[in-house]
Coordinates of C-alpha atoms in Angstrom, one line a residue:
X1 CA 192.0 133.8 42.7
X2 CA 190.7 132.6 46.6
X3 CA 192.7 129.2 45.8
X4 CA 196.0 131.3 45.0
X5 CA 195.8 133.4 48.1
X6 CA 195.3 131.0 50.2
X7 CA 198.2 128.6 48.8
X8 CA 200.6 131.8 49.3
X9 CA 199.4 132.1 52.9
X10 CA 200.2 128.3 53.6
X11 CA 203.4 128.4 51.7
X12 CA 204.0 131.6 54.2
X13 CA 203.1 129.4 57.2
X14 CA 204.7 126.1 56.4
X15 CA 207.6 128.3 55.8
X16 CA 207.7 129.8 59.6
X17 CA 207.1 133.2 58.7
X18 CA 203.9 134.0 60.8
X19 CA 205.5 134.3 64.3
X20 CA 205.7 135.5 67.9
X21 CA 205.4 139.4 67.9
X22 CA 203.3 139.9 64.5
X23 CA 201.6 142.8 64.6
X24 CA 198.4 140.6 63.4
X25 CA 198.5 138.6 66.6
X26 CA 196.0 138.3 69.2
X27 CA 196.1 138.1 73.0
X28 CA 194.4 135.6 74.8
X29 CA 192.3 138.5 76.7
X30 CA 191.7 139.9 73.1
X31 CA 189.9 136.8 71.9
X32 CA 187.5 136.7 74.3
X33 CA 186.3 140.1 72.8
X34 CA 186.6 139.2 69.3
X35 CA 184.6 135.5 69.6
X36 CA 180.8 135.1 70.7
X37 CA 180.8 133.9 74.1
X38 CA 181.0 130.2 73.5
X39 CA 183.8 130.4 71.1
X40 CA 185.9 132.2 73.8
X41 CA 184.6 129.3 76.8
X42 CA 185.7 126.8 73.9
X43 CA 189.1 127.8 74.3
X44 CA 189.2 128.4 77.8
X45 CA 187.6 125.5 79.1
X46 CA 189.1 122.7 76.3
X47 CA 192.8 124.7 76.1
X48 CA 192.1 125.2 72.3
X49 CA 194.2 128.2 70.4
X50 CA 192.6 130.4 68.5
X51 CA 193.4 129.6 65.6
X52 CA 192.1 126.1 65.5
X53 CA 188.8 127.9 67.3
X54 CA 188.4 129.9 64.2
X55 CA 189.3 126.9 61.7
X56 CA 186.3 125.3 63.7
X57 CA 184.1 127.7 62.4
X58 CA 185.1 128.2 58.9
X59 CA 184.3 124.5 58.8
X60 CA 181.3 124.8 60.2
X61 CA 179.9 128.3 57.9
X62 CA 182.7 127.5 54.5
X63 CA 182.8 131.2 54.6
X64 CA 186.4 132.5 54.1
X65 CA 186.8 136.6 53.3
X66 CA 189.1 137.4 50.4
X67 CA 190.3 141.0 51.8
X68 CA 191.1 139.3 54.8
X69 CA 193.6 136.8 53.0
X70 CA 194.5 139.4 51.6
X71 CA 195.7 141.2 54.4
X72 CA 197.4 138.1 55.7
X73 CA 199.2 137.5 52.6
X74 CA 200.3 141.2 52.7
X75 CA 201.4 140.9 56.2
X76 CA 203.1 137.3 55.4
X77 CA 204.7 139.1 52.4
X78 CA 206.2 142.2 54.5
X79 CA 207.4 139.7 57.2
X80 CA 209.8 138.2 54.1
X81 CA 211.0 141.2 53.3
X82 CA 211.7 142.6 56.6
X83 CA 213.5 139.1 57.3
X84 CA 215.7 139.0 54.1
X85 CA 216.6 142.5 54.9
X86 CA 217.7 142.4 58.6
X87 CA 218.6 138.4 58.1
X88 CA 216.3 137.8 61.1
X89 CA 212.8 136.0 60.4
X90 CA 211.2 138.1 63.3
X91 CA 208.4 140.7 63.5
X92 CA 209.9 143.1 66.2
X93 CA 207.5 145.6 68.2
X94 CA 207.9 148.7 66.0
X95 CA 206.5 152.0 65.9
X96 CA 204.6 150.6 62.1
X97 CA 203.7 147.4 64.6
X98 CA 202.0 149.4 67.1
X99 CA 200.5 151.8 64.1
X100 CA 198.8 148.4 62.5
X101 CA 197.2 147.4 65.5
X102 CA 195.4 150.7 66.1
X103 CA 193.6 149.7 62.8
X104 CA 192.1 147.0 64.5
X105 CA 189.2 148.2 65.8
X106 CA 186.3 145.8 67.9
X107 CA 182.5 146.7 68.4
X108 CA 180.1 145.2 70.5
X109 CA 176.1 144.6 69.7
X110 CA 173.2 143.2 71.8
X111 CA 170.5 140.8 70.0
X112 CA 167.2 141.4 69.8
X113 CA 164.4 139.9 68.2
X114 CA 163.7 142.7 66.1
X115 CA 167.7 143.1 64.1
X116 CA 169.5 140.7 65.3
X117 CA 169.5 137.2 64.1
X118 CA 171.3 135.2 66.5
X119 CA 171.4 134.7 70.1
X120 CA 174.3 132.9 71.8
X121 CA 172.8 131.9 75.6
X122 CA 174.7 131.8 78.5
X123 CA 173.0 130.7 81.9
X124 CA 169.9 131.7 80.1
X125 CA 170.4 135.2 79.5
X126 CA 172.0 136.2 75.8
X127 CA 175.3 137.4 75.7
X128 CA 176.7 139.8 72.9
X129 CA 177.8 138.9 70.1
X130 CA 181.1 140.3 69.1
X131 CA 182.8 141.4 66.0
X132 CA 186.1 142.7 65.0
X133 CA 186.8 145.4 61.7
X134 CA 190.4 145.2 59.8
X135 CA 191.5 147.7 57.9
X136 CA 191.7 146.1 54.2
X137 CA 195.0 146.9 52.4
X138 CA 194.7 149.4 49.1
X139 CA 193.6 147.2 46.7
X140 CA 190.5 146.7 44.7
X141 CA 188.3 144.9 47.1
X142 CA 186.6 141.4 45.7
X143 CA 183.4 139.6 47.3
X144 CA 183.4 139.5 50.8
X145 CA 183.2 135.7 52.1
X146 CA 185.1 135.2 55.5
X147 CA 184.3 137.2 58.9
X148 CA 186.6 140.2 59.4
X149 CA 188.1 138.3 62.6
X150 CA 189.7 135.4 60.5
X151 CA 192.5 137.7 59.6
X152 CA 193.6 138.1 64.2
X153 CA 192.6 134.4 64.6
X154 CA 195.1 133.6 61.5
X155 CA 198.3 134.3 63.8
X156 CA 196.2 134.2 67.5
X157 CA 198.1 132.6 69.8
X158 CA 201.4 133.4 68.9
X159 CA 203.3 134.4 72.0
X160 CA 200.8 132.0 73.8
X161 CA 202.0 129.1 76.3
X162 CA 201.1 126.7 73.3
X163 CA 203.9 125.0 71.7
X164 CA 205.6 125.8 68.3
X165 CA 204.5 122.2 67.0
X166 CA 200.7 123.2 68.1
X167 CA 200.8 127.0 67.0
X168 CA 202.0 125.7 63.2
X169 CA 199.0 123.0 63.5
X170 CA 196.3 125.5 64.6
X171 CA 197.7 127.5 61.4
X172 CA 198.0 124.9 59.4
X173 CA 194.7 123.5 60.0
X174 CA 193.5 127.3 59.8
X175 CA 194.5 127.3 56.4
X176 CA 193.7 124.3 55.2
X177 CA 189.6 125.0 56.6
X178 CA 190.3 128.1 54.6
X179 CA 191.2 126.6 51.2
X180 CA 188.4 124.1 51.6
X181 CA 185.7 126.9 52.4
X182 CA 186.4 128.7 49.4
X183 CA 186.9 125.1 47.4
X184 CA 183.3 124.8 48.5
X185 CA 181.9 128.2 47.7
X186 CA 181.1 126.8 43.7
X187 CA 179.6 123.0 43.8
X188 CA 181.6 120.9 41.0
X189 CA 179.3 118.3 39.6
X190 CA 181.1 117.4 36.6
X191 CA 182.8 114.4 38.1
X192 CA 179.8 112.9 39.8
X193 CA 178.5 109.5 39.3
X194 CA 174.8 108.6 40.2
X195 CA 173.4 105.1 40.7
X196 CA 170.8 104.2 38.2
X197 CA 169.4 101.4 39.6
X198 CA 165.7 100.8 41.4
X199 CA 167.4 99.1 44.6
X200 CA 171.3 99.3 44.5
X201 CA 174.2 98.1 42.6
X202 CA 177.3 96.8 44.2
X203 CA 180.6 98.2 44.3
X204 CA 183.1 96.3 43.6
X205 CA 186.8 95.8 44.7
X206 CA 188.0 94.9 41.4
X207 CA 186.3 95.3 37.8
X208 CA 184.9 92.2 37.6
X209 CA 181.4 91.0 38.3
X210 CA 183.6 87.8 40.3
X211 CA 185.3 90.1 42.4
X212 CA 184.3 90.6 46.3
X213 CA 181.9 93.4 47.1
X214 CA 183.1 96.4 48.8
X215 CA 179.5 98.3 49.4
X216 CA 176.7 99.0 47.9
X217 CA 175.4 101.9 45.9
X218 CA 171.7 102.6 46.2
X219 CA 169.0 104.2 44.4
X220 CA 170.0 108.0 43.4
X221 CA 173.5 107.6 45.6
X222 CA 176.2 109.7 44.4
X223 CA 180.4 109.2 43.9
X224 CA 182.7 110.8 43.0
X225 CA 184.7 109.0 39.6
X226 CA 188.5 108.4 40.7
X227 CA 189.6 107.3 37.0
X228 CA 188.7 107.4 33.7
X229 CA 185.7 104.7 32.7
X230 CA 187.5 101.8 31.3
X231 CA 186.3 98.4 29.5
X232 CA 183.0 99.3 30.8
X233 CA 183.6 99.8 34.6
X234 CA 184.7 103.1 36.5
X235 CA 186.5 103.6 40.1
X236 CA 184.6 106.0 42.0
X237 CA 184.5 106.8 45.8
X238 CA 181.1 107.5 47.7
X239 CA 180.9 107.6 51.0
X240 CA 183.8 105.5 52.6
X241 CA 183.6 103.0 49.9
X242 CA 186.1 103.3 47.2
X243 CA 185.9 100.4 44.4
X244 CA 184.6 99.9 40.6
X245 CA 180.8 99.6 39.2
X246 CA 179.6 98.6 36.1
X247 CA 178.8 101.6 33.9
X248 CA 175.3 100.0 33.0
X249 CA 174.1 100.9 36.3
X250 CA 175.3 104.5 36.9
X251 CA 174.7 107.9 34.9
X252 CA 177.9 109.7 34.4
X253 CA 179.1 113.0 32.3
X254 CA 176.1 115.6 31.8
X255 CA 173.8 113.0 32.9
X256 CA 175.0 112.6 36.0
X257 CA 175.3 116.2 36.9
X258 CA 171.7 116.5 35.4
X259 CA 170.7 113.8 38.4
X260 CA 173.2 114.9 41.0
X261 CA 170.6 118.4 40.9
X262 CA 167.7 116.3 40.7
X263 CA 168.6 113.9 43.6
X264 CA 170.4 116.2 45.7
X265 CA 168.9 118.1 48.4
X266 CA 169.8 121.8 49.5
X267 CA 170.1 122.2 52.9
X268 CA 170.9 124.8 55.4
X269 CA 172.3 123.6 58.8
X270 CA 172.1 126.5 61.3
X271 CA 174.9 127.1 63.2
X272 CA 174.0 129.9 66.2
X273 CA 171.6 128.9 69.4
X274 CA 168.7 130.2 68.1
X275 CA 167.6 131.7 64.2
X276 CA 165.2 133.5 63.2
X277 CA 163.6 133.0 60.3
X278 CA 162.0 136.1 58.7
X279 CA 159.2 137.1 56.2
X280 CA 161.6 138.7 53.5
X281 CA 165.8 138.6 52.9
X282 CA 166.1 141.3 55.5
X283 CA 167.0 141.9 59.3
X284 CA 164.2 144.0 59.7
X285 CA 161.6 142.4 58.6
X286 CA 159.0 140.0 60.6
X287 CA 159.9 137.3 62.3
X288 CA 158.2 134.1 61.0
X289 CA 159.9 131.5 63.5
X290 CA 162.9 130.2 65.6
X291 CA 165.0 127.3 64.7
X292 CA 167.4 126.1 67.2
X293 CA 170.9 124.8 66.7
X294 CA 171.6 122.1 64.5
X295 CA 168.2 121.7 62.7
X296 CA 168.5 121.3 59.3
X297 CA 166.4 123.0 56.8
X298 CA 165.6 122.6 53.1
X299 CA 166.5 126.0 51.1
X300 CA 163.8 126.2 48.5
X301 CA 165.4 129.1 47.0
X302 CA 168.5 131.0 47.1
X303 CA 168.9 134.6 46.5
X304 CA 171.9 136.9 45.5
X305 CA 171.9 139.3 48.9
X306 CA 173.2 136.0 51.1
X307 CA 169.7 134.8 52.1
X308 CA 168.0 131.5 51.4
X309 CA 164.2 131.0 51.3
X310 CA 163.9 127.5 53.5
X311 CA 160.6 125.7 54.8
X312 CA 159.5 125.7 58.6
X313 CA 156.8 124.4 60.2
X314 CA 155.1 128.3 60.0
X315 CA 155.8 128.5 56.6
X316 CA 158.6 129.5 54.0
X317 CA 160.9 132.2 55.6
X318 CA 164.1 133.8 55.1
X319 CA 167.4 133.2 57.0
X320 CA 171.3 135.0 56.7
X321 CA 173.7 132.3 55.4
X322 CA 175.8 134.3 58.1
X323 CA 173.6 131.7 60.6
X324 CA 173.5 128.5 58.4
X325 CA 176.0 126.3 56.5
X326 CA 173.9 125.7 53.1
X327 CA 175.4 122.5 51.6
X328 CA 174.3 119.6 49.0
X329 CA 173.2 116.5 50.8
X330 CA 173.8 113.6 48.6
X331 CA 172.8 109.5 49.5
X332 CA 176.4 107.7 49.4
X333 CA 177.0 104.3 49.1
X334 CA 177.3 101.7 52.2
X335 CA 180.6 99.6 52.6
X336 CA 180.5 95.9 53.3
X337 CA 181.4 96.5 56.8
X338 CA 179.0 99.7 57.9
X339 CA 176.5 97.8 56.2
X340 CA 177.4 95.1 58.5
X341 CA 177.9 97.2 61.6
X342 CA 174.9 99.3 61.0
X343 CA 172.4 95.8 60.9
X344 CA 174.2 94.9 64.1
X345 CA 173.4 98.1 65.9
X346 CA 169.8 98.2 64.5
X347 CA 169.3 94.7 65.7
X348 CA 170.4 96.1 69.0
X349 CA 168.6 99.2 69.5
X350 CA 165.5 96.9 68.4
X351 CA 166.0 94.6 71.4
X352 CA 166.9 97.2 73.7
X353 CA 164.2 99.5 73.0
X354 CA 161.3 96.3 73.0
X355 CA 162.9 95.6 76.5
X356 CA 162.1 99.2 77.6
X357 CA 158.8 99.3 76.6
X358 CA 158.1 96.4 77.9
X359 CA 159.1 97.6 81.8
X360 CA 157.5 100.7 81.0
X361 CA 154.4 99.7 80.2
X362 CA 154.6 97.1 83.5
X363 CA 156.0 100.3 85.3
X364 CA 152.8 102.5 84.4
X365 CA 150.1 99.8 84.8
X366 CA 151.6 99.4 88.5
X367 CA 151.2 103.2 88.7
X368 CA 147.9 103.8 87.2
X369 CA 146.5 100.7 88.8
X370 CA 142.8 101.8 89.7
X371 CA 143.0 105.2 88.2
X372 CA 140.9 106.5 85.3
X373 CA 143.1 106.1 82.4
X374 CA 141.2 108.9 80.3
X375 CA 143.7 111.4 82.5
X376 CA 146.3 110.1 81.2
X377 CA 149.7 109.0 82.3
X378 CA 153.7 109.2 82.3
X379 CA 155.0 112.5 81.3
X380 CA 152.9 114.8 83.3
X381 CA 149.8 113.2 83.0
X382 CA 146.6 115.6 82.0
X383 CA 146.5 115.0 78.3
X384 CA 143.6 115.8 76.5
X385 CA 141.4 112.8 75.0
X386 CA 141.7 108.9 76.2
X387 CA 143.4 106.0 76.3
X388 CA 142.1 105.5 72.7
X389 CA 143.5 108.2 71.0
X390 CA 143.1 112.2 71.5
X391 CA 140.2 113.7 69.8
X392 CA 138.5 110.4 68.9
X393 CA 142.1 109.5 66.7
X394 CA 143.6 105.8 67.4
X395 CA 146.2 104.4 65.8
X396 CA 146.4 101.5 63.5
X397 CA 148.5 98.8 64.3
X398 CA 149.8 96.9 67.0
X399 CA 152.7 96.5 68.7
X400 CA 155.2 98.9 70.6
X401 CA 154.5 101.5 67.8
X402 CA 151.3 101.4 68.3
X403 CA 151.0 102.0 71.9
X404 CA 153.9 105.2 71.3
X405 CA 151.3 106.3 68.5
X406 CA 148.5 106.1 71.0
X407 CA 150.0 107.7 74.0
X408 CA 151.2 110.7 71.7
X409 CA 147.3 111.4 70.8
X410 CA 146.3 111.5 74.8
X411 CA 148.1 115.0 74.0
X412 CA 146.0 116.6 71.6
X413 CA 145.5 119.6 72.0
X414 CA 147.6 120.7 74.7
X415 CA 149.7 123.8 73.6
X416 CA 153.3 124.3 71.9
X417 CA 155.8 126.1 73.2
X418 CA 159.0 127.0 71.8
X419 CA 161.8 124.5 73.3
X420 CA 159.6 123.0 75.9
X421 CA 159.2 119.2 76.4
X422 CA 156.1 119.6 78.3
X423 CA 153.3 117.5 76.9
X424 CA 150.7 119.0 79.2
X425 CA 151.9 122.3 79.8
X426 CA 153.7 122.9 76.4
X427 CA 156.3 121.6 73.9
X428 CA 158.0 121.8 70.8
X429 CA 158.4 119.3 68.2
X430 CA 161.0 117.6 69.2
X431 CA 160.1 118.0 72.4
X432 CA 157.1 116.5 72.1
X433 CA 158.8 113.3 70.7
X434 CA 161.8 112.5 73.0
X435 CA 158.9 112.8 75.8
X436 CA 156.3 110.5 74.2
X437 CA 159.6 108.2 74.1
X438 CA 160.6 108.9 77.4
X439 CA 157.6 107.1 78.6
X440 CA 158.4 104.1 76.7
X441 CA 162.1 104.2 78.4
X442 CA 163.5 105.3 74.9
X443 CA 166.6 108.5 75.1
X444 CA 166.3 111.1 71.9
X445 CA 167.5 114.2 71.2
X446 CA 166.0 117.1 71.1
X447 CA 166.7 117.9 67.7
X448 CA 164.6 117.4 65.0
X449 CA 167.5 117.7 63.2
X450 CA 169.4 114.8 65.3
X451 CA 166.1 112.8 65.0
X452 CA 166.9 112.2 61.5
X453 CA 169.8 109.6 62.7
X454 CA 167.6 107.4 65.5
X455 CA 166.6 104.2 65.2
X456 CA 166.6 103.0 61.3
X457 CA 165.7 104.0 58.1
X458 CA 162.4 102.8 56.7
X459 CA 162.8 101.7 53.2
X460 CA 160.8 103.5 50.9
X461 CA 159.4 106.4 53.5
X462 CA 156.1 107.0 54.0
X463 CA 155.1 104.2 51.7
X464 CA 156.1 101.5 54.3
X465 CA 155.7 103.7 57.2
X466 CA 153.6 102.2 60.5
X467 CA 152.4 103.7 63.6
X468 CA 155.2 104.9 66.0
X469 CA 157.1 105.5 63.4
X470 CA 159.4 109.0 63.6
X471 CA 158.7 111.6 60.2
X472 CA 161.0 114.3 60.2
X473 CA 160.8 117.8 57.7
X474 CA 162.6 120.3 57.4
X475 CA 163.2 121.7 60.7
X476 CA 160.4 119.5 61.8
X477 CA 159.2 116.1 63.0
X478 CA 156.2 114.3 64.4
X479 CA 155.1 110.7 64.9
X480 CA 153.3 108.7 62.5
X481 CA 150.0 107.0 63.8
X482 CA 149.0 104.8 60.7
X483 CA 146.4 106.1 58.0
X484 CA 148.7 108.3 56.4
X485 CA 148.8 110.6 59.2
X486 CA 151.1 112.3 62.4
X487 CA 150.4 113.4 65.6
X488 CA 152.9 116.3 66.1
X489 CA 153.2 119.3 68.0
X490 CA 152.8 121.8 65.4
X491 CA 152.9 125.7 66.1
X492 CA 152.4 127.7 69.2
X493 CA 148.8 129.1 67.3
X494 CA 147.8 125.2 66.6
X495 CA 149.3 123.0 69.7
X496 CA 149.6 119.2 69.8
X497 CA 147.3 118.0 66.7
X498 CA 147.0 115.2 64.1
X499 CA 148.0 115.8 60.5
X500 CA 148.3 114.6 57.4
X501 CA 151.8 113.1 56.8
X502 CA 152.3 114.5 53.2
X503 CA 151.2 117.7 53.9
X504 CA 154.8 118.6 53.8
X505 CA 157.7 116.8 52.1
X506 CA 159.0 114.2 54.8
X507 CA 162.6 114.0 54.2
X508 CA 163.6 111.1 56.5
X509 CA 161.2 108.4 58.3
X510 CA 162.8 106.3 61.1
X511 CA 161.4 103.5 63.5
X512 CA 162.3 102.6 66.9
X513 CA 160.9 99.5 67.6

């Protein structure tokens, strides 16, 4: 039924029927008011329309609201009708115009720690969120999905300065991120293919075991079948490879959406500055911790009152899937010439990151030169423990790692603070690692979230993993120090301290050097 609306609402817009004057459109002063305050800079600072603001964040939640397609296609639908009548496709300024837009009422809350859970930052003070209320046409109302201000930001910008080519491509591309969000509301696994294979199997261009490689499909990767299995091989597209594999290597049919739930991974991006994550599914209960933008969390449960249980460093917690994107992530396959570019670039990074240790560890023997190293150095100096290791910990090893390994334990100890990058005077997580590899002359995010992409994988995880080494968790990461443990900056009750890697789930482990 969301599929249907939302093809009559294109058909509307391809068909030029949402236009200047439509008593659905939005002012520019008006979106400033109905978007959170960096939505409305977005579109005054990078000349977007709204329209392709609020097709942004549809992407970004997959949340689409069927009354408010709804509306739209009742609007769309009257604008025919009034067109075919008068032989004009127009939407003059009538009294009924005027009458509709009175129905459009906006209301303004303030965040706070205890209701709110979101808080969009703007020269460190948090601004208001904003929301606007549409009156819903008399019908039988179905499940809410979309925020009530997709409906305005579905025509905004008509009677803009933007062209007519760039209004129809803000709607267009409106629509199409609202077809897709609903697309995406029920996970289809019924088409899925999963490698079953202990390394990987390649796929091919042609299906042939003599034909040229296009990429390979590793251990518990998933595709997407393009044709029907045929003389034992099957097209299928994972990833940006598209080619054929064998059948003996993949599971497909009820197998392979047996595997696709066993090998995928629920996940919950967040999408507002900062969430909080809360005892039980509700905006009064207590706060268990923040997550900042970006991370991404496992969802170890998901609930019917749009809340997912997901995993934090303070423990399991609730958050509103009105603050996270909560997707599938699948392993795809590698083409011939990522794989290619992605050894490259990994070669690269190795080189370039052995270079900068190298002059920072020169740098910071000219600088400590006569001091007592058991106070520490780079970063603040102050950490707790010695040269050896904080707390009577060294790492195993040798090598670049190593030496990252032990100069993250010199900061045992010292205390955690929620997005700091202090290691004397406090940090968080990911704070705590770009500024261990800050001293080493190495540049990472500080996201624990963005750490899962520095550096390369380590095959096989924790397994192979050796000091220096980056382990990331959900919402979470630390640095790996040999022995099967991490050094990490934990919680703001616990501070900088060594654990045991495994005491949580690692979901990614990459190295540096």
């Amino acid at each position: 039924m969301h599929r249907l609306k939302a093809q009559i609402i294109a058909g509307v817009l391809a068909a030029g029927l949402v236009v200047s004057g439509s008593p659905f459109a939005v002012s520019a002063s008006s979106v400033t008011e109905e978007l959170p305050a960096a939505g409305a800079a977005r579109i005054l600072n990078e000349g977007k329309s709204a329209t392709v603001i609020r097709a942004e964040k549809i992407k970004a939640t997959g949340k689409v609201d069927a009354t408010d397609v709804m509306t739209v296609t009742t609007a769309a639908m009257e604008a025919t009708e009034k067109a075919t009548d008068s032989g004009v496709i127009t939407i003059s300024d009538t009294e009924e115009s005027t009458q509709e837009e009175t129905d459009i009422e906006t209301s303004t809350e303030t965040p706070s720690a205890g209701a709110g859970d979101y808080a969009v930052e703007t020269d460190g003070d948090q601004s208001h969120k904003t929301s606007s209320h549409i009156a819903a046409p008399e019908t039988e109302k179905e499940e809410s999905t979309v925020s009530a201000d997709d409906l305005s930001m579905l025509s905004a910008g008509a009677g803009s300065e933007e062209t007519a080519s760039e209004k129809d491509e803000g709607e267009m591309d409106l629509v199409k991120a609202v077809t897709e969000a609903e697309s995406d509301e029920t996970e289809d696994f019924s088409n899925l293919v999963v490698a079953n294979v202990s390394d990987f199997v390649y796929v091919r261009t042609e299906p042939s075991e003599d034909a040229e490689p296009a990429g390979k499909l590793y251990k518990d990767s998933v595709g997407e079948a393009l044709e029907e299995a045929q003389d034992g091989w099957i097209k299928i597209k994972s990833g940006n490879t598209e080619g054929y594999v064998n059948l003996e290597y993949v599971f497909t049919g009820d197998q392979a959406v047996s595997k696709a739930k066993e090998v995928g991974r629920r996940s919950a991006k967040v999408i507002t500055t900062t969430l909080y994550v809360r005892q039980s599914p509700s905006t009064e209960a207590e706060v268990v911790g923040l997550v900042p933008m970006d991370d991404i969390l496992t969802v170890e449960e998901e609930t019917d009152l749009d809340w997912v249980k997901v995993s934090i460093e303070e423990g399991d917690g609730y958050v509103s899937t009105d603050y996270v994107k909560v997707y599938t992530e699948f392993v795809h396959a590698e083409s011939k010439s990522e794989e290619e570019a992605r050894l490259k670039k990994e070669e690269e990074e190795r080189r370039a990151a052995a270079r900068a240790a190298e002059e920072a560890a020169a740098r910071n023997r000219r600088n400590n030169s006569g001091k007592n190293n058991g106070k520490g150095n780079g970063g603040g100096g102050g950490g707790k423990g010695n040269s050896g290791g904080g707390g009577g910990y060294v790492a195993r090893g040798s090598g670049n790692g190593s030496s990252v390994a032990n100069y993250a334990l010199q900061f045992v100890g010292n205390p955690y603070v929620y997005g700091g990058s202090s290691l004397t005077n406090g940090t968080d997580c990911s704070g705590f690692v770009m500024s261990v590899y800050r001293n080493f002359g190495v540049s990472l995010p500080h996201s624990s979230g963005g750490d899962r992409g520095v550096g390369y994988a380590v095959s096989g995880g924790l397994a192979n993993a050796q000091a220096g080494d980056i382990v990331c968790y959900s919402g979470h990461v630390g640095i790996y120090i040999g022995g099967g443990q991490i050094v990490h900056a934990s919680t703001a009750k616990t501070g900088i301290k060594v654990s045991n890697a495994n005491y949580r789930t690692p979901v990614a482990v990459r190295r540096i050097f």
